[in-house]
Short mmCIF file of C-alpha atoms in Angstrom, two decimals:
data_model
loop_
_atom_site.label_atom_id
_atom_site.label_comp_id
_atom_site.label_asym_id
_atom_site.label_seq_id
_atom_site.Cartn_x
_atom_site.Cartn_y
_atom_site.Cartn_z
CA UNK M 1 -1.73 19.22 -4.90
CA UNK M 2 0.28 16.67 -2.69
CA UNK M 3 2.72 14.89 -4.30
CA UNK M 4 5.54 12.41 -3.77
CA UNK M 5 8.35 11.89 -6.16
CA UNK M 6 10.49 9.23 -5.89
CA UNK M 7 14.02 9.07 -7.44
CA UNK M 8 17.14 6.58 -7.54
CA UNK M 9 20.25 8.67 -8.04
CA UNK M 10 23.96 8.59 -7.46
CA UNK M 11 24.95 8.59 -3.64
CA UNK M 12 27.70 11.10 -3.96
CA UNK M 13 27.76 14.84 -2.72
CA UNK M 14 25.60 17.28 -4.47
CA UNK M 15 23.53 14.87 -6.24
CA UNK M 16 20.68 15.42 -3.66
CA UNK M 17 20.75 18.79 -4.68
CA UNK M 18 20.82 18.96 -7.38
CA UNK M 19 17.90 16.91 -7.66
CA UNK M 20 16.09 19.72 -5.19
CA UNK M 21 17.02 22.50 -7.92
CA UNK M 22 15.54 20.67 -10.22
CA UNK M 23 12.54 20.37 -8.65
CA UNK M 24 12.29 23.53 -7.97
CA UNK M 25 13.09 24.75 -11.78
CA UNK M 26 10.00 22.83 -12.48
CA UNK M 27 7.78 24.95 -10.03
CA UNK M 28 7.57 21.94 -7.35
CA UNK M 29 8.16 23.10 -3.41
CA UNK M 30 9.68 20.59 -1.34
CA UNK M 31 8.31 20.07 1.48
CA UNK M 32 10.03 16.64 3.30
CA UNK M 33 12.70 14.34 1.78
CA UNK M 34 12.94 10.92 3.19
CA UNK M 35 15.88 8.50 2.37
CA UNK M 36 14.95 5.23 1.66
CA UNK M 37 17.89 3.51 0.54
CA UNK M 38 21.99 3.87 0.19
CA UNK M 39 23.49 1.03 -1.73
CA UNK M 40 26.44 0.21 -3.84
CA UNK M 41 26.87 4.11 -4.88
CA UNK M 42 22.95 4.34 -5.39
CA UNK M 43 20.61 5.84 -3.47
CA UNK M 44 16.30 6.11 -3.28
CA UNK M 45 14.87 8.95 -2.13
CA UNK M 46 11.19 10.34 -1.92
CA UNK M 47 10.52 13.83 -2.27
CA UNK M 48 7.46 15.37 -1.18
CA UNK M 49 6.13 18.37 -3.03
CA UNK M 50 3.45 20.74 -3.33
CA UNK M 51 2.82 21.24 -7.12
CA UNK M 52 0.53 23.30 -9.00
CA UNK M 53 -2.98 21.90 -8.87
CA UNK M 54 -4.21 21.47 -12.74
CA UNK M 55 -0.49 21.20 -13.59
CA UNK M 56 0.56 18.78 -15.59
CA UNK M 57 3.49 16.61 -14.27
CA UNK M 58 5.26 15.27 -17.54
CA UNK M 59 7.50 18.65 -17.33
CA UNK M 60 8.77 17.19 -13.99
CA UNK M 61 9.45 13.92 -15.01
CA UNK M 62 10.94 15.41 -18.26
CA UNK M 63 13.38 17.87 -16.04
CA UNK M 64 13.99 14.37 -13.53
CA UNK M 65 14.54 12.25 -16.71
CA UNK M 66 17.40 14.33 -18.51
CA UNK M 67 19.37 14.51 -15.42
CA UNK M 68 22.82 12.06 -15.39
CA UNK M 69 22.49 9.15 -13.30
CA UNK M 70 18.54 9.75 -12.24
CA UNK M 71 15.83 7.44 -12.18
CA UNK M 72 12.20 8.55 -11.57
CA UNK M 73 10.36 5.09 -9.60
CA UNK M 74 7.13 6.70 -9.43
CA UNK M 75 5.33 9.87 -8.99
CA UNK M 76 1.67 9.68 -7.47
CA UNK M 77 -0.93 11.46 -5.65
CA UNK M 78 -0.01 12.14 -1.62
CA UNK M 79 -2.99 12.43 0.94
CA UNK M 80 -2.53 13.83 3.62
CA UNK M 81 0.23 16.13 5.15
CA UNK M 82 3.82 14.30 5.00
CA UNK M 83 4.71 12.26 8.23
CA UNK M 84 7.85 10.71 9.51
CA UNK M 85 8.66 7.82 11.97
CA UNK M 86 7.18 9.38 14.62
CA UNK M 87 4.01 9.13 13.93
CA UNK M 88 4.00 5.58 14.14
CA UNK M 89 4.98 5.90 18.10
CA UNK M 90 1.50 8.25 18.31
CA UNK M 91 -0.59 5.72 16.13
CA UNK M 92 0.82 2.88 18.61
CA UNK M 93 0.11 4.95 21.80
CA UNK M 94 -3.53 5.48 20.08
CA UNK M 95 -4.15 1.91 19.60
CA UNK M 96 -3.25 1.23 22.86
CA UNK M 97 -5.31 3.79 24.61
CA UNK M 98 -8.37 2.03 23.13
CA UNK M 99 -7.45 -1.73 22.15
CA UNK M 100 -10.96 -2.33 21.01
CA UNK M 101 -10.63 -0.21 18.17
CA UNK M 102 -7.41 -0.93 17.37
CA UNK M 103 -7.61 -2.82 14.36
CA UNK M 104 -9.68 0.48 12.75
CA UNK M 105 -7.31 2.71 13.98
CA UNK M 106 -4.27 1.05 12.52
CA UNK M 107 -5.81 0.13 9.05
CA UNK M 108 -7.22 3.90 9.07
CA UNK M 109 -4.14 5.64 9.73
CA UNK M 110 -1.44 3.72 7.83
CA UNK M 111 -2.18 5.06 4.34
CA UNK M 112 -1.42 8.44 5.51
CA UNK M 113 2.13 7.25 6.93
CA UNK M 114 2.79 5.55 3.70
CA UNK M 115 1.56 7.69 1.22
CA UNK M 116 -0.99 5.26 0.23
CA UNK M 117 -4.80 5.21 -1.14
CA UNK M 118 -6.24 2.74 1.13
CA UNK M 119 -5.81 -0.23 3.47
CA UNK M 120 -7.94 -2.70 4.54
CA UNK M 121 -7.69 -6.62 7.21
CA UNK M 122 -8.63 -9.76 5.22
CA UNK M 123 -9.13 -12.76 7.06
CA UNK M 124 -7.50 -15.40 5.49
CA UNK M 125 -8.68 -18.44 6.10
CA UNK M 126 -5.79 -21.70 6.41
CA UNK M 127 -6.75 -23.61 3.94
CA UNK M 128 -7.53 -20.73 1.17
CA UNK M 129 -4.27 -20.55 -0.98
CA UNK M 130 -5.49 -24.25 -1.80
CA UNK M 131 -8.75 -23.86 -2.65
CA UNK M 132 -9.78 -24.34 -6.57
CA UNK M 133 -6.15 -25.75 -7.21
CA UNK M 134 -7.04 -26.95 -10.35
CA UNK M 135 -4.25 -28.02 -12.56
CA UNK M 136 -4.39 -26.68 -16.44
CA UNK M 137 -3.21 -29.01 -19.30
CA UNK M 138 -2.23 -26.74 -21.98
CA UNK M 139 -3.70 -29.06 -24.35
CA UNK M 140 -7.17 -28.10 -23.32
CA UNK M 141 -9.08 -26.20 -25.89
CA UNK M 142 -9.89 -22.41 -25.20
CA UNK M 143 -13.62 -23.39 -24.03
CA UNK M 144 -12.27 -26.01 -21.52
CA UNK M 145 -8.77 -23.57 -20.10
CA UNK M 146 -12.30 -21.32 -19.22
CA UNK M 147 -14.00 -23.73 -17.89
CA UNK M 148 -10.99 -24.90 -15.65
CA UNK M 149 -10.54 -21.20 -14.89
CA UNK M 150 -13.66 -20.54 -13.55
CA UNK M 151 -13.16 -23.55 -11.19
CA UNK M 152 -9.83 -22.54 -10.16
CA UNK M 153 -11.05 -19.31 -9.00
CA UNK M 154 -10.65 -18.94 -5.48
CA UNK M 155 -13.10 -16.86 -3.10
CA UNK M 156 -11.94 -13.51 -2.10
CA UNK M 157 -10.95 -13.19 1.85
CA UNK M 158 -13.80 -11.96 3.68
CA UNK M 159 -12.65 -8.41 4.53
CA UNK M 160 -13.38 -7.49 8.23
CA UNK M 161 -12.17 -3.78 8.22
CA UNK M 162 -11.56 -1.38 5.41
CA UNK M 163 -10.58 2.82 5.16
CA UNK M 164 -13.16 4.96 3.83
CA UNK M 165 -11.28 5.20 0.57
CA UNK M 166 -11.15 1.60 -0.27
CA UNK M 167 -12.99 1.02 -3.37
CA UNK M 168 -16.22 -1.45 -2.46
CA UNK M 169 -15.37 -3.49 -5.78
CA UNK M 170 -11.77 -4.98 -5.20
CA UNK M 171 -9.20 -7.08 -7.41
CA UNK M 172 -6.80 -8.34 -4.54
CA UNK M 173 -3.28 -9.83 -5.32
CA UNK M 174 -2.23 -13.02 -4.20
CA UNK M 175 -2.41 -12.53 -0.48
CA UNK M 176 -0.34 -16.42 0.22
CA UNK M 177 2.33 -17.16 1.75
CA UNK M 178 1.01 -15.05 4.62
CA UNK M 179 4.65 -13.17 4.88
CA UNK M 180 5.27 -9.37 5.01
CA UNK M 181 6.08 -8.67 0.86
CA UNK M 182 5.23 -5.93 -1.41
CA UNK M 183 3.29 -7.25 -4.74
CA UNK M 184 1.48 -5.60 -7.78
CA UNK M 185 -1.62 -6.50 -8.52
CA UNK M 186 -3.52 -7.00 -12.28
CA UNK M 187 -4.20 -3.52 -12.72
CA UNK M 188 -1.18 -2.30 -11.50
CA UNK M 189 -2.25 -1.11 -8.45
CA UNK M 190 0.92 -1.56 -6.02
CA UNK M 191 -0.20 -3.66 -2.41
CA UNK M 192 1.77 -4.04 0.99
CA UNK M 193 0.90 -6.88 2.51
CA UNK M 194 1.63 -7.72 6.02
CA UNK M 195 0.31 -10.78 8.24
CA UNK M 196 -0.53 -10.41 12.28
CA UNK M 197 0.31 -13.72 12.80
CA UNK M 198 -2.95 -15.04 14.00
CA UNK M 199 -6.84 -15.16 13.79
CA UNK M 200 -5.19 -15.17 9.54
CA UNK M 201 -5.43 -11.58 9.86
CA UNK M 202 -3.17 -9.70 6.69
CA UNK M 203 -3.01 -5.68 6.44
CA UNK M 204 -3.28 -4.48 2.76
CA UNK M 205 -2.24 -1.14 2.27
CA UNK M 206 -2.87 -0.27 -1.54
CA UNK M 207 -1.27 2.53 -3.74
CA UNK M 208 -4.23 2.83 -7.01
CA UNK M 209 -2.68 3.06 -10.48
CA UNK M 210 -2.84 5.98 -12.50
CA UNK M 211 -2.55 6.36 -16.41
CA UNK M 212 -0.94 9.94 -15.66
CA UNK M 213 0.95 9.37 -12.51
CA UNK M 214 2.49 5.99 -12.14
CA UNK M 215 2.90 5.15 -8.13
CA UNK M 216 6.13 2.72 -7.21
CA UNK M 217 5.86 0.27 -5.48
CA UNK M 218 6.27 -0.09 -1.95
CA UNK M 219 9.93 -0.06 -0.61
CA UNK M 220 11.37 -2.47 1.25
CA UNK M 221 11.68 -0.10 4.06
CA UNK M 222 7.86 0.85 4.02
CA UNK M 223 6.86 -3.07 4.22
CA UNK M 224 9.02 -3.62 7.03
CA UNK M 225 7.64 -0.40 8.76
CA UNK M 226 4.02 -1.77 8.29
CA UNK M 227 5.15 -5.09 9.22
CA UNK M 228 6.41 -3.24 12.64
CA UNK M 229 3.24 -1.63 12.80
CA UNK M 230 1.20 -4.61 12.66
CA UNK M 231 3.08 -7.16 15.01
CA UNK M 232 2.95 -3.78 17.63
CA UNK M 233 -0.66 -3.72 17.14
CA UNK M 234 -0.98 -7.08 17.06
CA UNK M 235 0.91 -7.55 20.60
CA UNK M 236 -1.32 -4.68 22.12
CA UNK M 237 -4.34 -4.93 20.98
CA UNK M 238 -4.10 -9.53 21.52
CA UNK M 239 -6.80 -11.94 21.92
CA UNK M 240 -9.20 -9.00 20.96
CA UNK M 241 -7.80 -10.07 16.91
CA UNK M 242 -9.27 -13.63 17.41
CA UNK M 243 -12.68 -11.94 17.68
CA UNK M 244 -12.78 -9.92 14.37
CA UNK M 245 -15.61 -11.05 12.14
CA UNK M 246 -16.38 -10.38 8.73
CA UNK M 247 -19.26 -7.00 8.61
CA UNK M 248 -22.51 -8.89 8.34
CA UNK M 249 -24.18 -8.57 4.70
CA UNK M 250 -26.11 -5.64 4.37
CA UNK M 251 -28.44 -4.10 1.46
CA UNK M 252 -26.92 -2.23 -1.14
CA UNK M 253 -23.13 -1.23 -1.27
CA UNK M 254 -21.25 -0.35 2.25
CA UNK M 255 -21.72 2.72 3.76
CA UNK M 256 -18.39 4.55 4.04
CA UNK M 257 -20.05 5.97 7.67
CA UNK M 258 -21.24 3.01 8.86
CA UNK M 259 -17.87 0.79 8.88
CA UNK M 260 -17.59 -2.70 9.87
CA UNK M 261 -16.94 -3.45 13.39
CA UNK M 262 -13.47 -3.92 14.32
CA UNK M 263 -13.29 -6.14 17.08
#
């Protein structure tokens, strides 16, 4: 299986490789490293690696672990073949040859770029972050901090377009203030979030949780790459966003082949 690895470790010569030969040791093949980050003597990199399906990873994070100076952020599940920067010039050029589709292309191609589970386009509507702002006294008994709860709870944003993978039964994070930020949600699944500045259009691109592999969170490099994304798509594909509608309700759950209309 596909996975990425990523690692904070001592920017200095022959700490990158020695990080490889690690790897390696532990029966992983490398297939693309990507530098995220060189700061104050540190650096964050992401390895990708092909490691042995059934395999169980605590031997890599063990060999990682011991190693002087190394930090493992996260090592998770990668769909997909690896892709660089370039690829987001060829999704761009796609949403442009076909503006009408757009918004599906973008939110289905994106989790590939990032390494990601899923993404999906909420429409968020101006006045939702203060809907059900119900203050809580403290003093309230447990039956009335429920009862105040419930009434604080705030509608989910209608969803307009989601990837095949997204799961129809979603716990969203705090999507407000509508600025580009990465954020974890309840269940530690890790979100990007980035707005298109207008129609209240956000992209969520989600990373799922996982008891065995534990995914970081999204770098500040990846949100301002989908933040990129989004205000490029959002320039091409225009006054076609202002159009998106919520899919209409349907019975039974939403058919993975029969997505919601994008524009």
């Amino acid at each position: 299986m596909l996975l990425r690895v990523r690692v904070a470790l001592p920017d200095r010569p022959g700490s990158l490789g020695q990080v490889a030969r690690t790897l390696g040791v532990a029966g992983a093949d490398i297939v693309q490293v990507v530098v995220l980050e060189r700061l104050g003597g540190r650096a964050i990199d992401d390895f990708t690696v092909v490691w042995p399906g059934g395999a169980g990873v605590e031997r890599l994070r063990a060999g990682l672990s011991a190693m002087p100076g190394v930090r493992v952020d996260g090592i998770w599940r990668a769909i997909g073949a690896p892709v660089a920067g370039a690829f987001d010039a060829e999704l761009l050029t796609q949403v442009a040859s076909n503006p009408n589709e757009g918004l599906a292309t973008l939110v289905d191609t994106v989790p590939a770029l990032l390494a990601a589970d899923w993404a999906l386009a909420l429409r968020v509507p101006a006045d939702w972050a203060a809907r059900g702002s119900v203050g809580i006294d403290v003093r309230h008994g447990a039956d009335d901090m429920a009862v105040l709860g419930a009434m604080r709870k705030r509608p989910e944003p209608p969803v307009v377009y989601a990837s095949w993978r997204a799961p129809e039964q979603l716990l969203l994070p705090e999507v407000t203030p509508l600025r580009a930020r990465s954020v974890t949600g309840a269940d530690g699944t890790r979100y990007a979030l980035a707005p298109f500045g207008r129609a209240g259009l956000v992209l969520v691109v989600a990373r799922s949780a996982d008891a065995e592999l534990p995914v970081a969170a999204f770098h500040a490099t990846e949100v301002d790459r989908v933040a990129q994304l989004v205000r490029a798509a959002a320039a091409i594909v225009g006054d076609r966003l202002d159009a998106v509608k919520p899919p209409a309700p349907r019975a039974g759950q939403r058919s993975s082949e029969e997505p919601a209309s994008a524009v």
